[in-house]
Coordinates of C-alpha atoms in Angstrom, one line a residue:
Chain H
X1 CA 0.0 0.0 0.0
X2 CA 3.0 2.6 1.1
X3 CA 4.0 1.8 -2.4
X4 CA 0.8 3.6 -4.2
X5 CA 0.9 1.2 -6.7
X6 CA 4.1 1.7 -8.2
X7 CA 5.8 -1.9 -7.4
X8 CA 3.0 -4.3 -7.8
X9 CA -0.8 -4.7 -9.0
X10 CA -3.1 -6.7 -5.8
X11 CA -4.5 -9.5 -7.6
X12 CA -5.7 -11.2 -4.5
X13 CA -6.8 -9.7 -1.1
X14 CA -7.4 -12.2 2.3
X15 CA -8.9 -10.2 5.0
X16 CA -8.4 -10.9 8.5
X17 CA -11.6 -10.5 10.3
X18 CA -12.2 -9.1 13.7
X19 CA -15.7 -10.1 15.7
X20 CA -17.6 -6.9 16.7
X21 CA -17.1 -6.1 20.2
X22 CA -20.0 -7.0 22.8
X23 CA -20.1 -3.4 23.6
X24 CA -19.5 0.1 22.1
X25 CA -19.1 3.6 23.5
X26 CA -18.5 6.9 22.3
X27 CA -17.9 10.3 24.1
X28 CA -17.2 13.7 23.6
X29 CA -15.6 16.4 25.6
X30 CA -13.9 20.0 25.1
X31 CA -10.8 21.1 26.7
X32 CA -9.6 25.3 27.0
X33 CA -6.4 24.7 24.4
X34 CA -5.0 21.8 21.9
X35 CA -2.0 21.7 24.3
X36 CA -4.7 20.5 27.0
X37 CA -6.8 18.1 24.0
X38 CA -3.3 16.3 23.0
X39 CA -1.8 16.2 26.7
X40 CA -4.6 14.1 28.2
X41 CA -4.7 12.1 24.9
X42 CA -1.0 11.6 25.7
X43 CA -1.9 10.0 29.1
X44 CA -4.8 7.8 28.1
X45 CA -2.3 6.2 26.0
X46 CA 0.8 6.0 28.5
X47 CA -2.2 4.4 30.9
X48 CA -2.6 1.9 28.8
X49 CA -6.3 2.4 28.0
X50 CA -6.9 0.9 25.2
X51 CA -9.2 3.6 22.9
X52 CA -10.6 2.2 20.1
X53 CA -10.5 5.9 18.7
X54 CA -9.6 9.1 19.6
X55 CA -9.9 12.0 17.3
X56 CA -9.2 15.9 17.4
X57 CA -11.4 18.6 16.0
X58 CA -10.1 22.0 16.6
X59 CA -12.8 25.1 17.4
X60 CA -12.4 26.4 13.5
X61 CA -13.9 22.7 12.7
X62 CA -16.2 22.7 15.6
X63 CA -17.7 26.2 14.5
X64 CA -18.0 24.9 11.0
X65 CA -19.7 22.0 12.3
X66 CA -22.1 24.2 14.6
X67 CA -23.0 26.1 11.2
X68 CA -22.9 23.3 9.1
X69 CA -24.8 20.6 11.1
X70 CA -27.1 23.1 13.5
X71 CA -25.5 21.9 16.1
X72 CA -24.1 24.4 19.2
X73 CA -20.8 22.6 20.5
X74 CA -18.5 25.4 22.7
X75 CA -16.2 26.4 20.4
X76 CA -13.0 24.5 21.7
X77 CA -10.7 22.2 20.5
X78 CA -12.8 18.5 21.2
X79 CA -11.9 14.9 21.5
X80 CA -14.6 12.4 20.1
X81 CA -13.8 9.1 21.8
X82 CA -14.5 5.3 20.8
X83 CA -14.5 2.5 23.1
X84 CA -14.9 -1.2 22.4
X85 CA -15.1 -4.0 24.9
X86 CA -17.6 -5.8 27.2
X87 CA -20.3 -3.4 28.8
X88 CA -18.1 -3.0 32.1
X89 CA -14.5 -2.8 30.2
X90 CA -16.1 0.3 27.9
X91 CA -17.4 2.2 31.2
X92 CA -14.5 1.6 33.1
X93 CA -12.1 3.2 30.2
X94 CA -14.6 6.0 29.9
X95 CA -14.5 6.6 33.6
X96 CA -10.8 6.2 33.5
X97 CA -10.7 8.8 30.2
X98 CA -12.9 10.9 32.3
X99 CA -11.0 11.2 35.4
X100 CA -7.9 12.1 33.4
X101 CA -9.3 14.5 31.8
X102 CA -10.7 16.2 34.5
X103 CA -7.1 17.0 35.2
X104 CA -6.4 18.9 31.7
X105 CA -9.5 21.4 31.9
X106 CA -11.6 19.0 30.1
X107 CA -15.6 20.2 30.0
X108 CA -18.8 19.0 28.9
X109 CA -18.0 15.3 29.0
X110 CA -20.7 13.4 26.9
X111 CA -21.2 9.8 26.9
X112 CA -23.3 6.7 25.7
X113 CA -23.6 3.3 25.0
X114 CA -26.8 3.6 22.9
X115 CA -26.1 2.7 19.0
X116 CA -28.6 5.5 18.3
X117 CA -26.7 8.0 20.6
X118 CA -22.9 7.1 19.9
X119 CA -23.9 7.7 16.0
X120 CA -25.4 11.2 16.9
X121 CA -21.7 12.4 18.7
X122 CA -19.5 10.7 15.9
X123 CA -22.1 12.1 13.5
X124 CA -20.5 15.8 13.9
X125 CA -17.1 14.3 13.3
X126 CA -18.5 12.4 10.1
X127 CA -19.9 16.0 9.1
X128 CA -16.3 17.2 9.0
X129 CA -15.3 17.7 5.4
X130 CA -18.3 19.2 4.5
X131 CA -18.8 21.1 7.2
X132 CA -15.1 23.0 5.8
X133 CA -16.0 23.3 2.8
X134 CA -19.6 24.9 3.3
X135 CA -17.5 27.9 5.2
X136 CA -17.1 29.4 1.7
X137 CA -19.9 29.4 -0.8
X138 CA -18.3 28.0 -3.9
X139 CA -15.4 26.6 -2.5
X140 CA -13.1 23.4 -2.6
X141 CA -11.4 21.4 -0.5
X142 CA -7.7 21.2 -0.5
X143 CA -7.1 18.2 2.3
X144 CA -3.2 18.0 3.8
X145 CA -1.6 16.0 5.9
X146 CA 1.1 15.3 8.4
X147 CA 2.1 13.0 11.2
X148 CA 4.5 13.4 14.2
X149 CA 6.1 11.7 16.6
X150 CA 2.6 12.1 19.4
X151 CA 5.8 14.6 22.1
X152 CA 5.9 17.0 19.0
X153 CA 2.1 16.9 18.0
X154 CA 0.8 19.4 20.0
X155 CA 3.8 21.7 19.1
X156 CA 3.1 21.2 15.4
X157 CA -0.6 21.8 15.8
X158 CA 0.3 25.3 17.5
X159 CA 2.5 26.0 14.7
X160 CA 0.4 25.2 11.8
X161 CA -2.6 27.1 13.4
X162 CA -0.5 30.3 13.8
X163 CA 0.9 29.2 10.1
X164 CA -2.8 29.3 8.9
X165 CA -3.9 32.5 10.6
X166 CA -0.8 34.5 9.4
X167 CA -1.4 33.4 5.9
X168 CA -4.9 34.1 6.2
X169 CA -6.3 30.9 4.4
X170 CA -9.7 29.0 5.5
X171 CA -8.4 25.9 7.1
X172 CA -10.0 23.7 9.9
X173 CA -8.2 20.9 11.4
X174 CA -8.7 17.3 12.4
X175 CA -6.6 15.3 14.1
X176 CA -6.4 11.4 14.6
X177 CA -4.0 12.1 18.3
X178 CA -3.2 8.9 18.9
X179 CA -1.2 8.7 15.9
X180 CA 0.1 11.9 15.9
X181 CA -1.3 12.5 12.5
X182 CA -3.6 15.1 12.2
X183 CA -5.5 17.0 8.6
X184 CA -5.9 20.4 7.6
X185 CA -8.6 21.6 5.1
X186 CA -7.9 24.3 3.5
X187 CA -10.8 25.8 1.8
X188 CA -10.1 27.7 -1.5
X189 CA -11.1 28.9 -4.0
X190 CA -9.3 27.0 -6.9
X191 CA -9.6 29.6 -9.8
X192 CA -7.9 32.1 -7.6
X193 CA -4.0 32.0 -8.4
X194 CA -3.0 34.0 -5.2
X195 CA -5.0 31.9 -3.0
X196 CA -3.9 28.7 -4.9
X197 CA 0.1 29.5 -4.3
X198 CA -1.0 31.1 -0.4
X199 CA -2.0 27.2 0.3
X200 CA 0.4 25.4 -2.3
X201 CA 3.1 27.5 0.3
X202 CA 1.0 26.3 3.2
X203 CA 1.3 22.9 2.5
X204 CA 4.8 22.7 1.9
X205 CA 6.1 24.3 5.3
X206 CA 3.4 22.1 6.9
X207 CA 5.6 19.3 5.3
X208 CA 9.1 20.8 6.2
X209 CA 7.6 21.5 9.8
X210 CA 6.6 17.8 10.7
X211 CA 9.9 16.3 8.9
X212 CA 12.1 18.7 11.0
X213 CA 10.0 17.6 14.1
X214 CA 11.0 13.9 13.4
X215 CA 7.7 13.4 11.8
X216 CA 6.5 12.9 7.7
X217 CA 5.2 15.0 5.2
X218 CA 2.5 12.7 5.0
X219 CA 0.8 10.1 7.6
X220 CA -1.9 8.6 5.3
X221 CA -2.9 10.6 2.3
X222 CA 0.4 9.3 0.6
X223 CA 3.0 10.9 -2.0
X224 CA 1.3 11.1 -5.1
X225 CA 2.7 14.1 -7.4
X226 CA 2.3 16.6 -5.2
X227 CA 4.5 15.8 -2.0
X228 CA 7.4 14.1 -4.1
X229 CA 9.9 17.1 -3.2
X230 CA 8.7 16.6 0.4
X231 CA 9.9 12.5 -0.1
X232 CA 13.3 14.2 -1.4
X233 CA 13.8 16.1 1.7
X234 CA 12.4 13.1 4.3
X235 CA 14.4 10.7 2.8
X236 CA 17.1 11.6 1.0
X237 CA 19.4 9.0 -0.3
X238 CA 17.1 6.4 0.6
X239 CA 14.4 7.5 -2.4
X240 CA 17.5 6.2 -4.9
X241 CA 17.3 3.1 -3.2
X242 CA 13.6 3.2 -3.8
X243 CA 14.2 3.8 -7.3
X244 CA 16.5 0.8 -7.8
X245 CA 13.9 -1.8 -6.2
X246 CA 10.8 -0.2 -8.4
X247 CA 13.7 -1.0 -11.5
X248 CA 13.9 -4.1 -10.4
X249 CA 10.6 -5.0 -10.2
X250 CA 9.7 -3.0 -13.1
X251 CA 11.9 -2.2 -15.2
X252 CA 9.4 -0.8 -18.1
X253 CA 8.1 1.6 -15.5
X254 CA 4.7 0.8 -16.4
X255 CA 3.7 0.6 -13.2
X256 CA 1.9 4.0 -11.9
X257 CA 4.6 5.9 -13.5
X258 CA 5.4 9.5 -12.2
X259 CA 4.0 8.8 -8.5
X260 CA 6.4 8.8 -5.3
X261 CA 9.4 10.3 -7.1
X262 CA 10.5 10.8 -10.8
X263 CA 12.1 8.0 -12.6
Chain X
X1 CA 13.7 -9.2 10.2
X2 CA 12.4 -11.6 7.9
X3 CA 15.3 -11.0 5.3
X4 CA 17.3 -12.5 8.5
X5 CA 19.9 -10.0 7.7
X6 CA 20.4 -10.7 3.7
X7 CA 18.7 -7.4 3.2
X8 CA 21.0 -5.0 5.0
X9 CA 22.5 -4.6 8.9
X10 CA 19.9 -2.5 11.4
X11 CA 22.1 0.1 13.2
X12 CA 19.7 2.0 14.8
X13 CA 16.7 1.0 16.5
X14 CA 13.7 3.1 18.0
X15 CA 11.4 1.5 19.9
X16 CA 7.8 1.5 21.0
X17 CA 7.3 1.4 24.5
X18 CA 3.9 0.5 25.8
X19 CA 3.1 1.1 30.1
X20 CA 2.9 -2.2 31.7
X21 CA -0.6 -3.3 32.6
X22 CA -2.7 -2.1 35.7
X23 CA -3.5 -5.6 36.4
X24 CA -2.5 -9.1 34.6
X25 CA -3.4 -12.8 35.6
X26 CA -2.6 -16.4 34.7
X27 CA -4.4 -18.9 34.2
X28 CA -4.1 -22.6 33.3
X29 CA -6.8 -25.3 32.3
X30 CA -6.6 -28.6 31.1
X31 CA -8.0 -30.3 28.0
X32 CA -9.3 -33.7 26.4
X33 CA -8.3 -33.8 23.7
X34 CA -6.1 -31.1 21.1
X35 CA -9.0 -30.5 19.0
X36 CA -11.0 -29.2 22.0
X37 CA -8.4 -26.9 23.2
X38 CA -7.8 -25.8 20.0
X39 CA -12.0 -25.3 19.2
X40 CA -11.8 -23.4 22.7
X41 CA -9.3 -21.0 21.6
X42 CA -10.7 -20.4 18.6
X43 CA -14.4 -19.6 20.2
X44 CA -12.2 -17.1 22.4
X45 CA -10.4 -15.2 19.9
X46 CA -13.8 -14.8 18.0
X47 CA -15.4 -13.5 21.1
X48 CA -12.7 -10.7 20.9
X49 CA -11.5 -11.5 24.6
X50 CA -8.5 -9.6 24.2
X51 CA -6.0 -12.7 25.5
X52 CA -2.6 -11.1 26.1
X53 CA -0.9 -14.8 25.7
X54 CA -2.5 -18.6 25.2
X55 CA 0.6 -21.2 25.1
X56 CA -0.8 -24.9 24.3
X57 CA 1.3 -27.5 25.8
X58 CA 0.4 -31.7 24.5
X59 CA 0.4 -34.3 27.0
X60 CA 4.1 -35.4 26.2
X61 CA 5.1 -31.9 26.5
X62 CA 3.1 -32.0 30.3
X63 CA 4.4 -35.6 31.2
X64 CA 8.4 -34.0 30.3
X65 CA 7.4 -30.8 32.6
X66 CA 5.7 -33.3 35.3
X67 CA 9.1 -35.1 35.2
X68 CA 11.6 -32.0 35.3
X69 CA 10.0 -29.8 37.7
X70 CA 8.4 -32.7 40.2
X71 CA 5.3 -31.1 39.3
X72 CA 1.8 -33.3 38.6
X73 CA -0.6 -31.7 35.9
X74 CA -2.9 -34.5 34.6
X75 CA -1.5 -35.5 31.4
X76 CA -3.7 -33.8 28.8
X77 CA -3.2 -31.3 26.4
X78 CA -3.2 -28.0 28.9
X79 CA -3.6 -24.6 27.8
X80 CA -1.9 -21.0 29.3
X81 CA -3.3 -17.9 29.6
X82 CA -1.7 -14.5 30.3
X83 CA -4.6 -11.9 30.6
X84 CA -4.0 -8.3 30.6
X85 CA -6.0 -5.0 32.0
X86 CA -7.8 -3.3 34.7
X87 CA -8.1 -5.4 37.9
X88 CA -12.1 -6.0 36.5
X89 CA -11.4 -6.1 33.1
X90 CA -8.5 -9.9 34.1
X91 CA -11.1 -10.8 36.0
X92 CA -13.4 -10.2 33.5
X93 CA -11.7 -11.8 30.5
X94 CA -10.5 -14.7 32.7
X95 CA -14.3 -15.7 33.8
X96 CA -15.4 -15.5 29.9
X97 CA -12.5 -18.0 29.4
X98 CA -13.5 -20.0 32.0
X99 CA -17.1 -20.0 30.7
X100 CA -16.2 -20.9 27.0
X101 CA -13.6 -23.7 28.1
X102 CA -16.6 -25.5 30.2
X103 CA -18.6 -26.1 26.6
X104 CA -15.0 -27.2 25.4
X105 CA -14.7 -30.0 28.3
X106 CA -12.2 -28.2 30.4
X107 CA -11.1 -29.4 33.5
X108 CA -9.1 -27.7 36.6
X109 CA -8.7 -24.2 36.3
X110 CA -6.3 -22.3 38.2
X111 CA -5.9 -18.6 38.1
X112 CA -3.9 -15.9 40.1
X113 CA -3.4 -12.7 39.9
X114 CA -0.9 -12.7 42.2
X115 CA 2.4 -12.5 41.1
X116 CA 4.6 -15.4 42.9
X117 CA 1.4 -17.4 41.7
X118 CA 1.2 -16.1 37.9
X119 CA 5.0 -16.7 38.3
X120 CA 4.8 -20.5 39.3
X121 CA 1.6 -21.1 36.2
X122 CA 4.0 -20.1 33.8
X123 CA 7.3 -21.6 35.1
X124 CA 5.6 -24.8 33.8
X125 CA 5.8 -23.4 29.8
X126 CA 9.2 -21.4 30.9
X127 CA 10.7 -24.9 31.5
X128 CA 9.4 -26.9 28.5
X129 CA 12.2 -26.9 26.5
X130 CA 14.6 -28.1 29.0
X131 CA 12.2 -30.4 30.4
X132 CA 11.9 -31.8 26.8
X133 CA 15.8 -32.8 26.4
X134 CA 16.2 -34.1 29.7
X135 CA 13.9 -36.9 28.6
X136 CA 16.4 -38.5 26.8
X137 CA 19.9 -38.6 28.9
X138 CA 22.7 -36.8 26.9
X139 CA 19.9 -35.7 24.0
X140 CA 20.0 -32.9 22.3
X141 CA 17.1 -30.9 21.2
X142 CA 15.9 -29.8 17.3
X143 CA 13.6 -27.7 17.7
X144 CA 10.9 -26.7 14.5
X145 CA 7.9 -24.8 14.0
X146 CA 5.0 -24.6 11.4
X147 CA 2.1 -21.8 11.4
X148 CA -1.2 -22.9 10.0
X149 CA -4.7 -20.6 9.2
X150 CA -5.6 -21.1 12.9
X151 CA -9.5 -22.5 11.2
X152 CA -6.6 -25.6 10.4
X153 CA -4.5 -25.9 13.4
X154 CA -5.7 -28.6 15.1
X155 CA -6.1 -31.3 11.9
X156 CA -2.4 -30.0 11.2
X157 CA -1.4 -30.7 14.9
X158 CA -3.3 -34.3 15.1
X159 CA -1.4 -35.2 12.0
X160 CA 1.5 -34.3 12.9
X161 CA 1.5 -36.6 16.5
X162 CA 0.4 -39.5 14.7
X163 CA 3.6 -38.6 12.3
X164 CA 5.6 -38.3 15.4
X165 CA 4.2 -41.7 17.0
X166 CA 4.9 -43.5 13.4
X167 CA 8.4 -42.4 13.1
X168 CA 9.0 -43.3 16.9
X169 CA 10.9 -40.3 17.8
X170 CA 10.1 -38.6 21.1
X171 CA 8.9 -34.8 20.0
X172 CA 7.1 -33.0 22.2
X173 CA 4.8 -30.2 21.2
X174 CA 4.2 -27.0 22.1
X175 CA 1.8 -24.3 20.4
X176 CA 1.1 -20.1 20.4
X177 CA -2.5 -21.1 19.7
X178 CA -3.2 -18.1 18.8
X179 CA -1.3 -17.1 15.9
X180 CA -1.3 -20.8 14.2
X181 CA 1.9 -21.7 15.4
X182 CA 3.3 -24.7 16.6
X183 CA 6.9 -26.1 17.8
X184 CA 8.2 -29.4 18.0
X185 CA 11.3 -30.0 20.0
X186 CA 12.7 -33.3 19.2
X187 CA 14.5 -35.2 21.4
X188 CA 17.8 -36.9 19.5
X189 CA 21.0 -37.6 19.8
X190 CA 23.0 -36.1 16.6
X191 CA 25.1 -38.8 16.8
X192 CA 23.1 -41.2 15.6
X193 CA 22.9 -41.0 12.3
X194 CA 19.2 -43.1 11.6
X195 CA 17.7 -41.2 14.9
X196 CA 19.0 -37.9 12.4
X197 CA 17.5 -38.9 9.1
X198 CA 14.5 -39.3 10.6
X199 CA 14.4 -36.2 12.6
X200 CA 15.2 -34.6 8.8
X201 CA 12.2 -36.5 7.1
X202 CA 9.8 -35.6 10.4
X203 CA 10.6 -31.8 9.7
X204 CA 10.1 -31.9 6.2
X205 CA 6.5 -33.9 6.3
X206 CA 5.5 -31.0 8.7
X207 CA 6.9 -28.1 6.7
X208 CA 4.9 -29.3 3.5
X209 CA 1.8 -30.6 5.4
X210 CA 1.7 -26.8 7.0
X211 CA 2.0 -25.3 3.5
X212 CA -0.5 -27.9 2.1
X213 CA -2.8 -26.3 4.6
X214 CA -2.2 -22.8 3.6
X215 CA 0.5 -22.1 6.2
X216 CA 4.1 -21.5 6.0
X217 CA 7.0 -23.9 6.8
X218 CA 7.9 -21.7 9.7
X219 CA 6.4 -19.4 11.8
X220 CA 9.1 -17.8 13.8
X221 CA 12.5 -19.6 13.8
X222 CA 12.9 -18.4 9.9
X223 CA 14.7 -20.3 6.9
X224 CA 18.2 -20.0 7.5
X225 CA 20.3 -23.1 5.7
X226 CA 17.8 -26.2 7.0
X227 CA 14.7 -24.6 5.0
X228 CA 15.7 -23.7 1.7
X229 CA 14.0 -25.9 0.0
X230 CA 10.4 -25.4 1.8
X231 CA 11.1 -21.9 1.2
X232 CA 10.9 -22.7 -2.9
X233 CA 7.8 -25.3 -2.4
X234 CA 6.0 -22.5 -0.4
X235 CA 6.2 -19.2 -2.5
X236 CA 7.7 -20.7 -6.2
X237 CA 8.6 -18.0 -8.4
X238 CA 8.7 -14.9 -6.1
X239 CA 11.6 -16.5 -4.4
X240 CA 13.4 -15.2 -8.2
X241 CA 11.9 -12.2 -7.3
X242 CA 13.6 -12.0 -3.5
X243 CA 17.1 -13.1 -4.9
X244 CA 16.6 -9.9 -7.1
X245 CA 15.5 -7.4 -5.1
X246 CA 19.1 -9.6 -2.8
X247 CA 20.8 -8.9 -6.1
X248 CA 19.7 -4.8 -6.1
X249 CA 20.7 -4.0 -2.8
X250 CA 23.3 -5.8 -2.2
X251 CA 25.5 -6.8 -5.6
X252 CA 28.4 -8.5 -3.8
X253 CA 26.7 -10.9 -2.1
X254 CA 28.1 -9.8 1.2
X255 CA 25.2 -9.6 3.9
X256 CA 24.1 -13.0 4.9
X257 CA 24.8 -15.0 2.1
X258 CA 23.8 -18.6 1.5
X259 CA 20.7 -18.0 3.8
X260 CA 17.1 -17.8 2.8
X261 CA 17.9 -18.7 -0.5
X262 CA 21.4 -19.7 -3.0
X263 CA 22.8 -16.9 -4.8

């Protein structure tokens, strides 16, 4: 998959299956900063408790939600939480999640086991993209990302916020913590050169900012054409070893050509 | 790691730390029969009871440790367990077990959570390997695994004791249920050279019959010299492809060579 298709075609996919869990939970709660949101998230995880999901919205996405979805979440950074597990595992973890956070500021801690009820707190979350992209009338969706190791991630969110205000671009952010990887969306208007080169620059230190924290340029939305210089700069000598194996395996380059790095 | 060092030479290692459990507990349980503590741990991995460890041990395996450690487990097929979480959450998991192996026929099960008692469950499965070769004076031991689709582990197990009785070798048998995976340690003296051809014929029936099954000729010890040649019945024509992508990054032959595969 890391390879995006340039080293092989998947003829054949077995799936490893995983039963549903007896019991599900989801819960939402706010906290007064992202240094506060990625903190606690930091100490679920050091306590061992094991999340099924843990996700960032920041207030920009929250607001656009709010407007978006007619919904009237404080407008702070949130974490939307999933727990899986037997009925008494997934209250204790949310008991345990809850206590912790109490001791980063967290507020409004919402909570249930109800399949109707966990669907209406993830829905917001869901809502997301479009949410972003209904900010501006007209507009597109440029989506970025990055991943860091999860020490640096609340430094490189603060960054990339003041990053976005300075530059005066549209751009709400969401965060999968655990991983340290987190998304921006910047919302443009694609016609407009100036804005166009504003997030094309955006992007770019976004990039330069998570590989100089020890991080990549991108944590799941891959290489492609567009972050190849970004590969250049993460990896340096190692992308000519990349090139030799995709030689190897295909030597007529005939397998998607162009992506990951130039032949 | 599973280029076993023909691929290049690790320099630098950064590793992932996880926080040691709030709670963990042992358990052991005996069995009638291989099938049923197979069928058992099947029916608890599909319950998603999040097992940290399940060791299988057969009966020969049990009589060895009942002989080495003056200890007196019935002699059947005996399973370990190694549960992992909140204080609730052991307890939790280890009375789902407990529940599951009574429709399975299971018979004296002991659990601790304490840790001289955890400590003295496992020191049975610790001791296994030594038990094994001391029941042969001045043996030595071979030790082999296979891994199997775990929907096939216990045919592939039953076959291979009655291939152990037939050849009349002593080769007791112990499994990571879990995963598929299965060792024999057989009990030979390298001296003699019959007791040696047989061991060599033993180890090959089990590397095909596991690959016959969908599995691999090994599981975790790897191919080295002794499993060339399952290596080439197991994945045919891609081996070519490994010996180039050998060939790419290293063109003088000089990591490893003559393991995994011939130049």
């Amino acid at each position: 998959v890391g390879s995006e298709g340039t080293l092989g075609i998947i003829t054949e996919v077995r799936l490893r299956l995983y039963g549903l869990p007896e019991a599900m939970a989801a819960a939402i709660a706010n906290f007064p900063d992202i240094g506060s949101a990625v903190n606690a998230v930091i100490r679920v995880i050091q306590t061992g408790i094991p999340v099924a999901r843990i996700e960032l919205l920041d207030e920009t996405q929250i607001d656009a939600i709010n407007k978006y979805s007619k919904l009237s979440y404080p407008s702070r950074p949130t974490l939307f939480f999933e727990f899986h597990g037997s009925e008494a595992g997934v209250k204790e973890q949310s008991g345990n999640v809850a206590d912790i956070g109490g001791e980063f500021g967290m507020s409004d801690f919402q909570w249930s086991l109800k399949p109707e009820e966990r669907a209406k707190l993830w829905q917001a979350r869901h809502d997301a993209y479009y949410a972003a992209i209904a900010l501006k009338p007209g507009a597109r969706g440029w989506p970025t990302d990055a991943c860091v190791p999860i020490s640096r991630l609340a430094d490189c969110i603060l960054e990339t916020k003041a990053d976005v205000a300075a530059s005066g671009l549209t751009a709400p952010l969401v965060g999968h913590v655990g991983d340290g990887n987190f998304h921006l969306t910047i919302v443009l208007d694609p016609d407009d050169k100036h804005e166009f080169a504003r997030a094309e620059a955006l992007v770019a230190r976004l990039a330069h900012r998570a590989i100089a924290m020890g991080g990549t340029c991108t944590g799941e939305h891959g290489i492609g054409t567009g972050k190849i210089a970004f590969l250049e700069a993460e990896h340096g000598p190692a992308v000519s070893v990349m090139r030799e194996l995709k030689a190897t395996l295909d030597p007529n380059n005939r397998m998607n050509p162009g992506k990951i790095f130039r032949a």
